[in-house]
Amino acid sequence: MIKVNEYFDGTVKSLALENEDGRVTVGVMAAGEFEFGTSTIEYMTVVSGSMTVLLPGETAWKTFRPYETFVVQAGQRFGVKTGQPSAYRCIYK
Amino acid sequence: MIKVNEYFDGTVKSLALENEDGRVTVGVMAAGEFEFGTSTIEYMTVVSGSMTVLLPGETAWKTFRPYETFVVQAGQRFGVKTGQPSAYRCIYK
C-alpha cells in the first residue's frame, strides 16, 4: 500500500514509495510557510509551483522552480515559503 | 485541504493541487499494469522510476523516465506498466 503522510494539519501531504532512487516521497504544500527537520540527507526537487527556501546556515531565502533541486543535510532544519500550492519530490539518502 | 485520490484498490494514489500550472496532481503507482481514461488533455510527466506507456492509437509501448512527458488527448484510454513503484505529475488542460 502507498502510505499517505500528513503534516501541519493537512496543509502538507505526501505519498511514499521506494524504487531505484531509494526512499522517495512526492508531496504537496498548500500556500504558506513551513519549517521542516531532516533525519537523513534530503534532495528536494520542485515539480510544480515554486518554493522559497531558507537553507541551514543561510540568511537569504532562495526560490526554486520546477525541476530545480536543493539539498539539506541530516539533522538540520529548513524553512519553506510557498506563494501558491506547490508540489515536490524528495529523495532520502 | 489537499485531496487524496485512490484508484485500483489503492495501488495508485494522487494528491491534487491548483496553481499557475492549472489543475495538477502528483501521484504514485505501485509496480503493475494499469489502464486510465482521460476527461481532459493530460500532460503526464514521470518524476521518479519509469512508466512504459501504450498511447491511444499506438501499437508499441514506449518508456518514459524522470522529467519526460507524454500527452493524452481528452476522452482517450491509455495503458501504463510500471516495473517498480513510480511517481508522476499530471497537468490537466
PDB file of C-alpha atoms in Angstrom:
ATOM      1  CA  MET A   1       0.000   0.000   0.000  1.00  0.00           C
ATOM      2  CA  ILE A   2       1.072   3.532  -0.721  1.00  0.00           C
ATOM      3  CA  LYS A   3       1.473   5.421   2.547  1.00  0.00           C
ATOM      4  CA  VAL A   4      -0.055   8.900   2.854  1.00  0.00           C
ATOM      5  CA  ASN A   5       1.734  11.283   5.259  1.00  0.00           C
ATOM      6  CA  GLU A   6       0.147  14.441   6.652  1.00  0.00           C
ATOM      7  CA  TYR A   7       1.840  17.393   8.324  1.00  0.00           C
ATOM      8  CA  PHE A   8       0.820  20.826   9.588  1.00  0.00           C
ATOM      9  CA  ASP A   9      -2.895  19.993   9.958  1.00  0.00           C
ATOM     10  CA  GLY A  10      -3.047  18.511   6.451  1.00  0.00           C
ATOM     11  CA  THR A  11      -1.615  21.568   4.694  1.00  0.00           C
ATOM     12  CA  VAL A  12       1.314  19.360   3.617  1.00  0.00           C
ATOM     13  CA  LYS A  13       0.679  15.805   2.403  1.00  0.00           C
ATOM     14  CA  SER A  14       2.968  13.282   0.767  1.00  0.00           C
ATOM     15  CA  LEU A  15       2.907   9.799  -0.759  1.00  0.00           C
ATOM     16  CA  ALA A  16       5.772   7.393  -0.076  1.00  0.00           C
ATOM     17  CA  LEU A  17       7.458   4.967  -2.456  1.00  0.00           C
ATOM     18  CA  GLU A  18      10.694   3.038  -2.716  1.00  0.00           C
ATOM     19  CA  ASN A  19      12.421   2.285  -6.004  1.00  0.00           C
ATOM     20  CA  GLU A  20      15.748   2.676  -7.850  1.00  0.00           C
ATOM     21  CA  ASP A  21      16.005   6.236  -6.426  1.00  0.00           C
ATOM     22  CA  GLY A  22      15.823   4.772  -2.880  1.00  0.00           C
ATOM     23  CA  ARG A  23      13.245   6.136  -0.432  1.00  0.00           C
ATOM     24  CA  VAL A  24      11.172   8.802  -2.140  1.00  0.00           C
ATOM     25  CA  THR A  25       8.105  10.905  -1.424  1.00  0.00           C
ATOM     26  CA  VAL A  26       6.075  13.135  -3.678  1.00  0.00           C
ATOM     27  CA  GLY A  27       4.088  15.756  -1.873  1.00  0.00           C
ATOM     28  CA  VAL A  28       2.006  18.898  -1.987  1.00  0.00           C
ATOM     29  CA  MET A  29       2.258  22.004   0.177  1.00  0.00           C
ATOM     30  CA  ALA A  30      -0.611  24.484   0.406  1.00  0.00           C
ATOM     31  CA  ALA A  31       0.341  28.156   0.167  1.00  0.00           C
ATOM     32  CA  GLY A  32       2.016  29.055   3.446  1.00  0.00           C
ATOM     33  CA  GLU A  33       5.218  28.977   5.458  1.00  0.00           C
ATOM     34  CA  PHE A  34       6.634  25.793   6.953  1.00  0.00           C
ATOM     35  CA  GLU A  35       9.673  24.634   8.896  1.00  0.00           C
ATOM     36  CA  PHE A  36      10.888  21.080   8.354  1.00  0.00           C
ATOM     37  CA  GLY A  37      13.533  18.963  10.063  1.00  0.00           C
ATOM     38  CA  THR A  38      15.605  16.255   8.394  1.00  0.00           C
ATOM     39  CA  SER A  39      16.741  12.878   9.705  1.00  0.00           C
ATOM     40  CA  THR A  40      18.604  11.906   6.510  1.00  0.00           C
ATOM     41  CA  ILE A  41      20.078  13.886   3.647  1.00  0.00           C
ATOM     42  CA  GLU A  42      17.131  15.176   1.596  1.00  0.00           C
ATOM     43  CA  TYR A  43      17.232  16.018  -2.105  1.00  0.00           C
ATOM     44  CA  MET A  44      14.174  18.214  -2.616  1.00  0.00           C
ATOM     45  CA  THR A  45      13.065  18.925  -6.175  1.00  0.00           C
ATOM     46  CA  VAL A  46      10.167  21.238  -7.006  1.00  0.00           C
ATOM     47  CA  VAL A  47       7.785  19.638  -9.531  1.00  0.00           C
ATOM     48  CA  SER A  48       5.016  22.273  -9.730  1.00  0.00           C
ATOM     49  CA  GLY A  49       4.702  25.822  -8.430  1.00  0.00           C
ATOM     50  CA  SER A  50       7.699  27.201  -6.563  1.00  0.00           C
ATOM     51  CA  MET A  51       9.322  27.056  -3.140  1.00  0.00           C
ATOM     52  CA  THR A  52      11.251  29.842  -1.489  1.00  0.00           C
ATOM     53  CA  VAL A  53      13.679  28.201   0.879  1.00  0.00           C
ATOM     54  CA  LEU A  54      15.858  29.218   3.803  1.00  0.00           C
ATOM     55  CA  LEU A  55      18.605  26.608   3.943  1.00  0.00           C
ATOM     56  CA  PRO A  56      20.510  25.839   7.180  1.00  0.00           C
ATOM     57  CA  GLY A  57      23.244  28.395   7.842  1.00  0.00           C
ATOM     58  CA  GLU A  58      21.939  30.768   5.168  1.00  0.00           C
ATOM     59  CA  THR A  59      20.442  34.193   5.770  1.00  0.00           C
ATOM     60  CA  ALA A  60      18.906  34.726   2.329  1.00  0.00           C
ATOM     61  CA  TRP A  61      15.806  32.949   1.050  1.00  0.00           C
ATOM     62  CA  LYS A  62      16.211  31.422  -2.404  1.00  0.00           C
ATOM     63  CA  THR A  63      13.440  30.444  -4.822  1.00  0.00           C
ATOM     64  CA  PHE A  64      13.352  27.060  -6.573  1.00  0.00           C
ATOM     65  CA  ARG A  65      11.161  26.279  -9.581  1.00  0.00           C
ATOM     66  CA  PRO A  66      10.138  23.030 -11.319  1.00  0.00           C
ATOM     67  CA  TYR A  67      12.995  20.534 -11.680  1.00  0.00           C
ATOM     68  CA  GLU A  68      15.325  22.634  -9.523  1.00  0.00           C
ATOM     69  CA  THR A  69      16.756  20.788  -6.519  1.00  0.00           C
ATOM     70  CA  PHE A  70      18.092  21.825  -3.139  1.00  0.00           C
ATOM     71  CA  VAL A  71      19.879  19.538  -0.696  1.00  0.00           C
ATOM     72  CA  VAL A  72      19.575  19.549   3.090  1.00  0.00           C
ATOM     73  CA  GLN A  73      21.967  17.547   5.250  1.00  0.00           C
ATOM     74  CA  ALA A  74      20.708  15.231   8.019  1.00  0.00           C
ATOM     75  CA  GLY A  75      19.733  16.699  11.384  1.00  0.00           C
ATOM     76  CA  GLN A  76      19.019  20.168  10.050  1.00  0.00           C
ATOM     77  CA  ARG A  77      16.021  22.456   9.944  1.00  0.00           C
ATOM     78  CA  PHE A  78      14.969  24.484   6.910  1.00  0.00           C
ATOM     79  CA  GLY A  79      12.185  26.912   6.058  1.00  0.00           C
ATOM     80  CA  VAL A  80       9.895  26.849   3.019  1.00  0.00           C
ATOM     81  CA  LYS A  81       7.518  29.571   1.846  1.00  0.00           C
ATOM     82  CA  THR A  82       5.014  28.752  -0.884  1.00  0.00           C
ATOM     83  CA  GLY A  83       3.124  31.602  -2.547  1.00  0.00           C
ATOM     84  CA  GLN A  84       0.823  29.068  -4.234  1.00  0.00           C
ATOM     85  CA  PRO A  85       0.092  25.348  -3.759  1.00  0.00           C
ATOM     86  CA  SER A  86       3.237  23.566  -4.889  1.00  0.00           C
ATOM     87  CA  ALA A  87       4.446  20.010  -5.411  1.00  0.00           C
ATOM     88  CA  TYR A  88       7.794  18.382  -4.777  1.00  0.00           C
ATOM     89  CA  ARG A  89       9.732  15.145  -4.951  1.00  0.00           C
ATOM     90  CA  CYS A  90      12.003  14.294  -2.010  1.00  0.00           C
ATOM     91  CA  ILE A  91      14.720  11.619  -2.146  1.00  0.00           C
ATOM     92  CA  TYR A  92      16.160  10.481   1.222  1.00  0.00           C
ATOM     93  CA  LYS A  93      19.766   9.276   1.313  1.00  0.00           C
TER      94      LYS A  93
ATOM     95  CA  MET B   1      -7.357  20.739   2.240  1.00  0.00           C
ATOM     96  CA  ILE B   2      -5.257  18.660  -0.104  1.00  0.00           C
ATOM     97  CA  LYS B   3      -7.429  15.971  -1.692  1.00  0.00           C
ATOM     98  CA  VAL B   4      -6.111  12.398  -1.784  1.00  0.00           C
ATOM     99  CA  ASN B   5      -7.371  10.254  -4.694  1.00  0.00           C
ATOM    100  CA  GLU B   6      -7.177   6.463  -4.746  1.00  0.00           C
ATOM    101  CA  TYR B   7      -7.522   4.112  -7.716  1.00  0.00           C
ATOM    102  CA  PHE B   8      -7.125   0.392  -8.394  1.00  0.00           C
ATOM    103  CA  ASP B   9      -7.561  -0.685  -4.745  1.00  0.00           C
ATOM    104  CA  GLY B  10      -5.054   1.884  -3.521  1.00  0.00           C
ATOM    105  CA  THR B  11      -2.239   0.788  -5.845  1.00  0.00           C
ATOM    106  CA  VAL B  12      -2.398   4.261  -7.432  1.00  0.00           C
ATOM    107  CA  LYS B  13      -2.793   7.345  -5.233  1.00  0.00           C
ATOM    108  CA  SER B  14      -2.546  11.031  -6.034  1.00  0.00           C
ATOM    109  CA  LEU B  15      -2.653  14.426  -4.340  1.00  0.00           C
ATOM    110  CA  ALA B  16      -4.483  17.313  -6.019  1.00  0.00           C
ATOM    111  CA  LEU B  17      -3.494  20.956  -6.207  1.00  0.00           C
ATOM    112  CA  GLU B  18      -4.294  24.009  -8.304  1.00  0.00           C
ATOM    113  CA  ASN B  19      -1.754  26.707  -9.128  1.00  0.00           C
ATOM    114  CA  GLU B  20      -0.150  28.586 -12.040  1.00  0.00           C
ATOM    115  CA  ASP B  21       0.080  25.242 -13.923  1.00  0.00           C
ATOM    116  CA  GLY B  22      -3.723  24.867 -13.624  1.00  0.00           C
ATOM    117  CA  ARG B  23      -5.181  21.668 -12.193  1.00  0.00           C
ATOM    118  CA  VAL B  24      -2.361  19.343 -11.195  1.00  0.00           C
ATOM    119  CA  THR B  25      -1.920  16.039  -9.387  1.00  0.00           C
ATOM    120  CA  VAL B  26       1.199  14.307  -8.174  1.00  0.00           C
ATOM    121  CA  GLY B  27       0.831  10.607  -7.711  1.00  0.00           C
ATOM    122  CA  VAL B  28       2.412   7.244  -7.113  1.00  0.00           C
ATOM    123  CA  MET B  29       1.780   3.956  -8.913  1.00  0.00           C
ATOM    124  CA  ALA B  30       2.818   0.639  -7.377  1.00  0.00           C
ATOM    125  CA  ALA B  31       4.546  -1.806  -9.720  1.00  0.00           C
ATOM    126  CA  GLY B  32       1.858  -3.159 -12.040  1.00  0.00           C
ATOM    127  CA  GLU B  33      -0.187  -2.555 -15.158  1.00  0.00           C
ATOM    128  CA  PHE B  34      -2.982  -0.013 -15.324  1.00  0.00           C
ATOM    129  CA  GLU B  35      -5.429   1.418 -17.840  1.00  0.00           C
ATOM    130  CA  PHE B  36      -6.526   5.019 -17.391  1.00  0.00           C
ATOM    131  CA  GLY B  37      -9.146   7.151 -19.125  1.00  0.00           C
ATOM    132  CA  THR B  38      -8.942  10.912 -19.656  1.00  0.00           C
ATOM    133  CA  SER B  39     -11.657  13.553 -19.456  1.00  0.00           C
ATOM    134  CA  THR B  40      -9.315  16.457 -20.314  1.00  0.00           C
ATOM    135  CA  ILE B  41      -5.967  16.682 -22.078  1.00  0.00           C
ATOM    136  CA  GLU B  42      -3.379  15.230 -19.685  1.00  0.00           C
ATOM    137  CA  TYR B  43       0.318  16.123 -19.621  1.00  0.00           C
ATOM    138  CA  MET B  44       1.911  13.259 -17.713  1.00  0.00           C
ATOM    139  CA  THR B  45       5.499  13.675 -16.523  1.00  0.00           C
ATOM    140  CA  VAL B  46       7.420  10.920 -14.760  1.00  0.00           C
ATOM    141  CA  VAL B  47       9.156  12.245 -11.623  1.00  0.00           C
ATOM    142  CA  SER B  48      10.642   9.016 -10.182  1.00  0.00           C
ATOM    143  CA  GLY B  49      11.012   5.490 -11.543  1.00  0.00           C
ATOM    144  CA  SER B  50       9.723   4.894 -15.062  1.00  0.00           C
ATOM    145  CA  MET B  51       6.477   4.290 -16.915  1.00  0.00           C
ATOM    146  CA  THR B  52       6.070   2.194 -20.033  1.00  0.00           C
ATOM    147  CA  VAL B  53       3.071   3.579 -21.843  1.00  0.00           C
ATOM    148  CA  LEU B  54       0.728   2.496 -24.627  1.00  0.00           C
ATOM    149  CA  LEU B  55      -0.680   5.713 -26.047  1.00  0.00           C
ATOM    150  CA  PRO B  56      -4.049   5.813 -27.869  1.00  0.00           C
ATOM    151  CA  GLY B  57      -3.726   4.644 -31.474  1.00  0.00           C
ATOM    152  CA  GLU B  58      -0.209   3.276 -30.929  1.00  0.00           C
ATOM    153  CA  THR B  59       0.806  -0.366 -31.082  1.00  0.00           C
ATOM    154  CA  ALA B  60       4.245  -0.021 -29.446  1.00  0.00           C
ATOM    155  CA  TRP B  61       4.820   0.602 -25.745  1.00  0.00           C
ATOM    156  CA  LYS B  62       7.250   3.436 -25.010  1.00  0.00           C
ATOM    157  CA  THR B  63       9.181   4.028 -21.795  1.00  0.00           C
ATOM    158  CA  PHE B  64       9.320   7.431 -20.090  1.00  0.00           C
ATOM    159  CA  ARG B  65      11.830   8.359 -17.403  1.00  0.00           C
ATOM    160  CA  PRO B  66      12.074  11.249 -14.919  1.00  0.00           C
ATOM    161  CA  TYR B  67      11.145  14.626 -16.404  1.00  0.00           C
ATOM    162  CA  GLU B  68       9.959  13.043 -19.649  1.00  0.00           C
ATOM    163  CA  THR B  69       6.363  13.908 -20.581  1.00  0.00           C
ATOM    164  CA  PHE B  70       3.675  12.260 -22.665  1.00  0.00           C
ATOM    165  CA  VAL B  71       0.384  13.859 -23.662  1.00  0.00           C
ATOM    166  CA  VAL B  72      -3.006  12.152 -23.887  1.00  0.00           C
ATOM    167  CA  GLN B  73      -5.968  13.880 -25.519  1.00  0.00           C
ATOM    168  CA  ALA B  74      -9.383  14.081 -23.786  1.00  0.00           C
ATOM    169  CA  GLY B  75     -11.725  11.085 -23.952  1.00  0.00           C
ATOM    170  CA  GLN B  76      -8.972   8.538 -24.561  1.00  0.00           C
ATOM    171  CA  ARG B  77      -7.701   5.459 -22.771  1.00  0.00           C
ATOM    172  CA  PHE B  78      -4.040   4.627 -22.271  1.00  0.00           C
ATOM    173  CA  GLY B  79      -2.046   1.836 -20.659  1.00  0.00           C
ATOM    174  CA  VAL B  80       0.806   2.167 -18.173  1.00  0.00           C
ATOM    175  CA  LYS B  81       3.185  -0.559 -16.991  1.00  0.00           C
ATOM    176  CA  THR B  82       5.465   0.156 -14.039  1.00  0.00           C
ATOM    177  CA  GLY B  83       8.284  -2.260 -13.286  1.00  0.00           C
ATOM    178  CA  GLN B  84       8.868  -0.518  -9.955  1.00  0.00           C
ATOM    179  CA  PRO B  85       6.886   1.966  -7.824  1.00  0.00           C
ATOM    180  CA  SER B  86       6.948   5.223  -9.762  1.00  0.00           C
ATOM    181  CA  ALA B  87       5.823   8.807  -9.315  1.00  0.00           C
ATOM    182  CA  TYR B  88       4.330  11.282 -11.754  1.00  0.00           C
ATOM    183  CA  ARG B  89       2.978  14.787 -12.142  1.00  0.00           C
ATOM    184  CA  CYS B  90      -0.172  15.239 -14.220  1.00  0.00           C
ATOM    185  CA  ILE B  91      -1.376  18.601 -15.555  1.00  0.00           C
ATOM    186  CA  TYR B  92      -4.986  18.734 -16.832  1.00  0.00           C
ATOM    187  CA  LYS B  93      -5.818  21.217 -19.601  1.00  0.00           C
TER     188      LYS B  93
END
